[in-house]
């Protein structure tokens, strides 16, 4: 079983990202479960979402405390301890940032992608509040190899009532430009 | 493609799955008042009605009390009717729950289990439905989105059985099922139509055949006999539930095995009794402990009303300890399920019995919490215990 935790802020699409990833993995024949940590959701407030992927049915329904992969949609949430807590020794961080992986000292494999620039250039969300979730999934596909680019693109289109082709391009651009640490 | 996953044809949230179950059951009247975390069920149903995907009358009312009152009226005309609620909304319906059951109306309602304030809390907790356990409604606690969908369909068939004619509430845990996305198999409409016949309510309101409903009874009138008749039907429902789950298994391949589900109980020495999503996580823990060679099992309570006392007595026979998990509280006594299990065993089984109150107000019940329960059963005296509460027991 692979456990993935998404951290972002309200409006960036972390919850939707956890669902699109689940859909892509499901399309590839996996059993999946995805859920948000529900709180008082507000634009800008910290948001956590979870996805589990396995070959057979998943019974465990707790939150994820020891993720294999942590996807950080907003580099500023890194300042809270919750984001890095419990990550497995062989775990991985995928961070939305313009910085190189070497600039982070998280003692885990770290990948970076400038999802904000990609989202802004494609007109996803606004310049002040770009929607970076789909770009992060492109980076996820490349960094982990757990799901193929093609299924992530298809799941993204299926899950994007607005701007499906721009979102698909965000996935592809991030897939190409992720920096592997 | 992996075979275990192939049997699912989509992924969706628990609330979406419930709405699909309502649609497949060809419900003709829906009345509801929104409340978190139930809202997305009736939102989806309103959309289905607006899109003419579902041929049903949808009425938004000013309160849950009115929702249940209007569902009572429509069901009395012989129309299959539905509503959904949570938490304080369910409490506000309380009076009407007795009325719908007393009028012998086979309504099906979804309840997304949510805590009761104060303090305000929107998360998973069974206190809302546990406080309605004696309203004459059957109660089912679901552990997966698939079961939430299937229970609506099976629920109508059980409730509408002419030997039963009692309403049924089907539960999902707040967020852990209601807003969680997982694989679901949506049965074909034809399969459901063949399984669930149209409602034929023999005593429906008919202007050609005037009758009085919900009338008056003095102490020597039929009052006491009518209550006994409800009780007898609740007793009879055990048999109908087993039969309907068998028929459903034949129709869909999904076997819910009656009132309870046994998980790895065959040679178990210790067992947990749980319901809802806690039973699902419990299965994961039991599986992991089995891998370490520990002989543990789990009994999942699906139906709380009627209460599966016979199934529990059979399952706990010879066990060294049985632990009942409750996500609700009987003040001064601890768990509601614990008390019911104790009542079922008293004088018939001397299995050491433990009660665990856990996860109130949506507090996550973690793997280590389950491990603590197992450890208490092995090392401490039988009785009731708090799990993961600050300030100790």
Short mmCIF file of N, CA, C and O in Angstrom, two decimals, chain B residues 117-186:
data_model
loop_
_atom_site.label_atom_id
_atom_site.label_comp_id
_atom_site.label_asym_id
_atom_site.label_seq_id
_atom_site.Cartn_x
_atom_site.Cartn_y
_atom_site.Cartn_z
N UNK B 117 -23.80 18.59 19.73
CA UNK B 117 -23.20 19.64 20.55
C UNK B 117 -23.95 19.79 21.86
O UNK B 117 -24.98 19.13 22.06
N UNK B 118 -23.50 20.67 22.76
CA UNK B 118 -22.26 21.43 22.60
C UNK B 118 -21.04 20.63 23.05
O UNK B 118 -21.23 19.67 23.79
N UNK B 119 -19.82 21.06 22.65
CA UNK B 119 -19.56 22.15 21.71
C UNK B 119 -19.85 21.70 20.28
O UNK B 119 -19.85 20.50 20.00
N UNK B 120 -20.09 22.67 19.39
CA UNK B 120 -20.36 22.34 17.99
C UNK B 120 -19.27 21.46 17.43
O UNK B 120 -18.08 21.72 17.66
N UNK B 121 -19.65 20.45 16.71
CA UNK B 121 -18.69 19.51 16.15
C UNK B 121 -19.40 18.82 14.98
O UNK B 121 -20.53 18.35 15.13
N UNK B 122 -18.75 18.80 13.83
CA UNK B 122 -19.41 18.24 12.63
C UNK B 122 -18.91 16.84 12.31
O UNK B 122 -19.27 16.27 11.29
N UNK B 123 -18.07 16.26 13.19
CA UNK B 123 -17.38 15.03 12.82
C UNK B 123 -18.09 13.76 13.29
O UNK B 123 -19.12 13.81 13.94
N UNK B 124 -17.45 12.65 12.95
CA UNK B 124 -18.07 11.33 13.12
C UNK B 124 -18.30 10.96 14.58
O UNK B 124 -17.39 11.04 15.41
N UNK B 125 -19.52 10.51 14.88
CA UNK B 125 -19.91 10.13 16.24
C UNK B 125 -21.31 9.54 16.12
O UNK B 125 -22.17 10.11 15.44
N UNK B 126 -21.56 8.42 16.77
CA UNK B 126 -22.87 7.76 16.61
C UNK B 126 -23.92 8.19 17.65
O UNK B 126 -24.99 7.60 17.71
N UNK B 127 -23.61 9.21 18.44
CA UNK B 127 -24.56 9.63 19.48
C UNK B 127 -25.92 10.02 18.90
O UNK B 127 -26.95 9.85 19.56
N UNK B 128 -25.92 10.58 17.67
CA UNK B 128 -27.20 11.02 17.10
C UNK B 128 -28.14 9.84 16.88
O UNK B 128 -29.29 9.85 17.34
N UNK B 129 -27.67 8.77 16.24
CA UNK B 129 -28.58 7.65 15.96
C UNK B 129 -28.78 6.75 17.17
O UNK B 129 -29.83 6.14 17.32
N UNK B 130 -27.76 6.69 18.06
CA UNK B 130 -27.94 5.87 19.26
C UNK B 130 -29.08 6.43 20.11
O UNK B 130 -29.78 5.68 20.80
N UNK B 131 -29.25 7.74 20.07
CA UNK B 131 -30.35 8.33 20.86
C UNK B 131 -31.71 8.10 20.20
O UNK B 131 -32.74 8.49 20.75
N UNK B 132 -31.73 7.48 19.01
CA UNK B 132 -33.00 7.18 18.32
C UNK B 132 -33.24 5.68 18.21
O UNK B 132 -34.08 5.23 17.43
N UNK B 133 -32.47 4.90 18.99
CA UNK B 133 -32.50 3.45 18.77
C UNK B 133 -33.85 2.82 19.13
O UNK B 133 -34.17 1.75 18.64
N UNK B 134 -34.63 3.48 19.93
CA UNK B 134 -35.90 2.89 20.36
C UNK B 134 -37.13 3.64 19.83
O UNK B 134 -38.15 3.77 20.51
N UNK B 135 -36.99 4.11 18.59
CA UNK B 135 -38.11 4.81 17.95
C UNK B 135 -38.92 3.88 17.05
O UNK B 135 -39.85 4.31 16.37
N UNK B 136 -38.53 2.59 16.99
CA UNK B 136 -39.25 1.65 16.13
C UNK B 136 -38.66 1.53 14.73
O UNK B 136 -39.23 0.86 13.88
N UNK B 137 -37.52 2.20 14.51
CA UNK B 137 -36.84 2.10 13.21
C UNK B 137 -35.79 1.00 13.26
O UNK B 137 -35.13 0.82 14.28
N UNK B 138 -35.63 0.32 12.16
CA UNK B 138 -34.46 -0.56 12.03
C UNK B 138 -33.24 0.34 11.80
O UNK B 138 -33.37 1.43 11.26
N UNK B 139 -32.09 -0.13 12.26
CA UNK B 139 -30.86 0.66 12.11
C UNK B 139 -29.75 -0.19 11.50
O UNK B 139 -29.46 -1.27 12.01
N UNK B 140 -29.12 0.33 10.45
CA UNK B 140 -27.99 -0.34 9.81
C UNK B 140 -26.79 0.61 9.81
O UNK B 140 -26.94 1.77 9.42
N UNK B 141 -25.64 0.11 10.22
CA UNK B 141 -24.41 0.91 10.21
C UNK B 141 -23.49 0.38 9.10
O UNK B 141 -23.08 -0.78 9.15
N UNK B 142 -23.19 1.22 8.12
CA UNK B 142 -22.41 0.79 6.95
C UNK B 142 -20.92 1.02 7.16
O UNK B 142 -20.53 1.95 7.86
N UNK B 143 -20.09 0.18 6.52
CA UNK B 143 -18.65 0.35 6.67
C UNK B 143 -17.97 0.80 5.38
O UNK B 143 -16.79 1.09 5.38
N UNK B 144 -18.69 0.80 4.26
CA UNK B 144 -18.07 1.19 3.00
C UNK B 144 -19.11 1.92 2.15
O UNK B 144 -20.31 1.83 2.40
N UNK B 145 -18.63 2.61 1.12
CA UNK B 145 -19.54 3.32 0.22
C UNK B 145 -20.42 2.33 -0.53
O UNK B 145 -21.59 2.60 -0.81
N UNK B 146 -19.84 1.18 -0.86
CA UNK B 146 -20.62 0.15 -1.55
C UNK B 146 -21.79 -0.30 -0.68
O UNK B 146 -22.93 -0.41 -1.14
N UNK B 147 -21.49 -0.54 0.59
CA UNK B 147 -22.56 -0.98 1.49
C UNK B 147 -23.61 0.12 1.66
O UNK B 147 -24.81 -0.16 1.77
N UNK B 148 -23.17 1.38 1.67
CA UNK B 148 -24.11 2.50 1.81
C UNK B 148 -25.08 2.53 0.63
O UNK B 148 -26.28 2.76 0.80
N UNK B 149 -24.56 2.28 -0.57
CA UNK B 149 -25.42 2.23 -1.76
C UNK B 149 -26.37 1.03 -1.68
O UNK B 149 -27.59 1.17 -1.81
N UNK B 150 -25.79 -0.12 -1.44
CA UNK B 150 -26.58 -1.36 -1.46
C UNK B 150 -27.64 -1.39 -0.35
O UNK B 150 -28.71 -1.99 -0.53
N UNK B 151 -27.35 -0.74 0.78
CA UNK B 151 -28.27 -0.80 1.91
C UNK B 151 -29.56 -0.01 1.64
O UNK B 151 -30.61 -0.34 2.18
N UNK B 152 -29.49 1.00 0.79
CA UNK B 152 -30.73 1.72 0.43
C UNK B 152 -31.66 0.75 -0.31
O UNK B 152 -32.85 0.64 0.02
N UNK B 153 -31.10 0.02 -1.25
CA UNK B 153 -31.91 -0.91 -2.07
C UNK B 153 -32.44 -2.05 -1.20
O UNK B 153 -33.65 -2.34 -1.21
N UNK B 154 -31.54 -2.67 -0.43
CA UNK B 154 -31.98 -3.76 0.46
C UNK B 154 -32.94 -3.23 1.52
O UNK B 154 -33.88 -3.92 1.92
N UNK B 155 -32.69 -2.01 1.98
CA UNK B 155 -33.49 -1.40 3.04
C UNK B 155 -34.96 -1.31 2.67
O UNK B 155 -35.84 -1.65 3.46
N UNK B 156 -35.24 -0.85 1.44
CA UNK B 156 -36.64 -0.76 1.01
C UNK B 156 -37.28 -2.15 0.97
O UNK B 156 -38.44 -2.32 1.35
N UNK B 157 -36.49 -3.12 0.49
CA UNK B 157 -37.08 -4.46 0.38
C UNK B 157 -37.40 -5.05 1.76
O UNK B 157 -38.45 -5.68 1.94
N UNK B 158 -36.55 -4.80 2.73
CA UNK B 158 -36.80 -5.30 4.09
C UNK B 158 -37.97 -4.55 4.71
O UNK B 158 -38.92 -5.15 5.23
N UNK B 159 -37.92 -3.21 4.63
CA UNK B 159 -38.94 -2.39 5.28
C UNK B 159 -40.33 -2.64 4.70
O UNK B 159 -41.33 -2.65 5.42
N UNK B 160 -40.39 -2.83 3.37
CA UNK B 160 -41.68 -2.96 2.70
C UNK B 160 -42.27 -4.37 2.77
O UNK B 160 -43.41 -4.59 2.35
N UNK B 161 -41.51 -5.31 3.30
CA UNK B 161 -42.03 -6.66 3.46
C UNK B 161 -43.31 -6.61 4.30
O UNK B 161 -43.35 -5.99 5.36
N UNK B 162 -44.37 -7.28 3.84
CA UNK B 162 -45.67 -7.13 4.50
C UNK B 162 -45.68 -7.67 5.93
O UNK B 162 -46.54 -7.30 6.72
N UNK B 163 -44.71 -8.51 6.29
CA UNK B 163 -44.60 -8.97 7.68
C UNK B 163 -43.90 -7.94 8.57
O UNK B 163 -43.90 -8.09 9.79
N UNK B 164 -43.24 -6.97 7.94
CA UNK B 164 -42.42 -6.04 8.72
C UNK B 164 -43.07 -4.65 8.78
O UNK B 164 -43.52 -4.22 9.84
N UNK B 165 -43.10 -3.95 7.68
CA UNK B 165 -43.66 -2.60 7.62
C UNK B 165 -43.18 -1.72 8.77
O UNK B 165 -43.96 -1.17 9.55
N UNK B 166 -41.86 -1.62 8.85
CA UNK B 166 -41.22 -0.69 9.79
C UNK B 166 -40.19 0.12 9.00
O UNK B 166 -39.59 -0.41 8.06
N UNK B 167 -39.96 1.37 9.37
CA UNK B 167 -38.97 2.17 8.64
C UNK B 167 -37.54 1.75 8.99
O UNK B 167 -37.31 1.07 10.00
N UNK B 168 -36.61 2.18 8.15
CA UNK B 168 -35.21 1.77 8.33
C UNK B 168 -34.29 2.96 8.12
O UNK B 168 -34.48 3.73 7.17
N UNK B 169 -33.34 3.14 9.04
CA UNK B 169 -32.32 4.17 8.81
C UNK B 169 -30.97 3.52 8.56
O UNK B 169 -30.59 2.56 9.22
N UNK B 170 -30.29 4.05 7.52
CA UNK B 170 -29.00 3.51 7.12
C UNK B 170 -27.93 4.56 7.39
O UNK B 170 -28.07 5.71 6.99
N UNK B 171 -26.87 4.16 8.11
CA UNK B 171 -25.88 5.12 8.57
C UNK B 171 -24.56 5.07 7.81
O UNK B 171 -24.09 4.01 7.41
N UNK B 172 -23.98 6.26 7.66
CA UNK B 172 -22.61 6.42 7.16
C UNK B 172 -21.88 7.28 8.19
O UNK B 172 -22.46 8.26 8.68
N UNK B 173 -20.62 7.00 8.45
CA UNK B 173 -19.84 7.86 9.34
C UNK B 173 -19.52 9.17 8.63
O UNK B 173 -19.15 9.17 7.45
N UNK B 174 -19.64 10.27 9.37
CA UNK B 174 -19.33 11.59 8.81
C UNK B 174 -17.93 11.60 8.22
O UNK B 174 -16.98 11.17 8.87
N UNK B 175 -17.81 12.09 7.03
CA UNK B 175 -16.56 12.29 6.30
C UNK B 175 -15.81 10.99 6.01
O UNK B 175 -15.39 10.76 4.90
N UNK B 176 -15.67 10.13 7.02
CA UNK B 176 -14.89 8.90 6.83
C UNK B 176 -15.53 8.04 5.74
O UNK B 176 -14.85 7.31 5.02
N UNK B 177 -16.86 8.10 5.63
CA UNK B 177 -17.53 7.50 4.47
C UNK B 177 -18.15 8.60 3.60
O UNK B 177 -17.97 8.61 2.39
N UNK B 178 -18.86 9.52 4.23
CA UNK B 178 -19.69 10.45 3.45
C UNK B 178 -18.90 11.25 2.42
O UNK B 178 -19.38 11.49 1.33
N UNK B 179 -17.69 11.66 2.77
CA UNK B 179 -16.91 12.50 1.87
C UNK B 179 -15.63 11.80 1.41
O UNK B 179 -14.70 12.45 0.94
N UNK B 180 -15.57 10.50 1.58
CA UNK B 180 -14.39 9.75 1.15
C UNK B 180 -14.70 9.04 -0.17
O UNK B 180 -15.78 8.45 -0.32
N UNK B 181 -13.75 9.13 -1.09
CA UNK B 181 -13.93 8.52 -2.41
C UNK B 181 -13.30 7.14 -2.42
O UNK B 181 -12.14 6.99 -2.00
N UNK B 182 -14.05 6.14 -2.84
CA UNK B 182 -13.49 4.79 -2.98
C UNK B 182 -14.24 4.03 -4.07
O UNK B 182 -15.30 4.48 -4.53
N UNK B 183 -13.72 2.90 -4.51
CA UNK B 183 -14.36 2.16 -5.59
C UNK B 183 -15.76 1.66 -5.21
O UNK B 183 -16.00 1.26 -4.08
N UNK B 184 -16.66 1.73 -6.18
CA UNK B 184 -18.03 1.30 -5.99
C UNK B 184 -18.49 0.59 -7.26
O UNK B 184 -18.08 0.96 -8.36
N UNK B 185 -19.30 -0.43 -7.09
CA UNK B 185 -19.95 -1.04 -8.24
C UNK B 185 -21.40 -0.56 -8.25
O UNK B 185 -22.13 -0.80 -7.30
N UNK B 186 -21.78 0.11 -9.33
CA UNK B 186 -23.18 0.54 -9.46
C UNK B 186 -23.92 -0.57 -10.20
O UNK B 186 -23.60 -0.87 -11.34
#
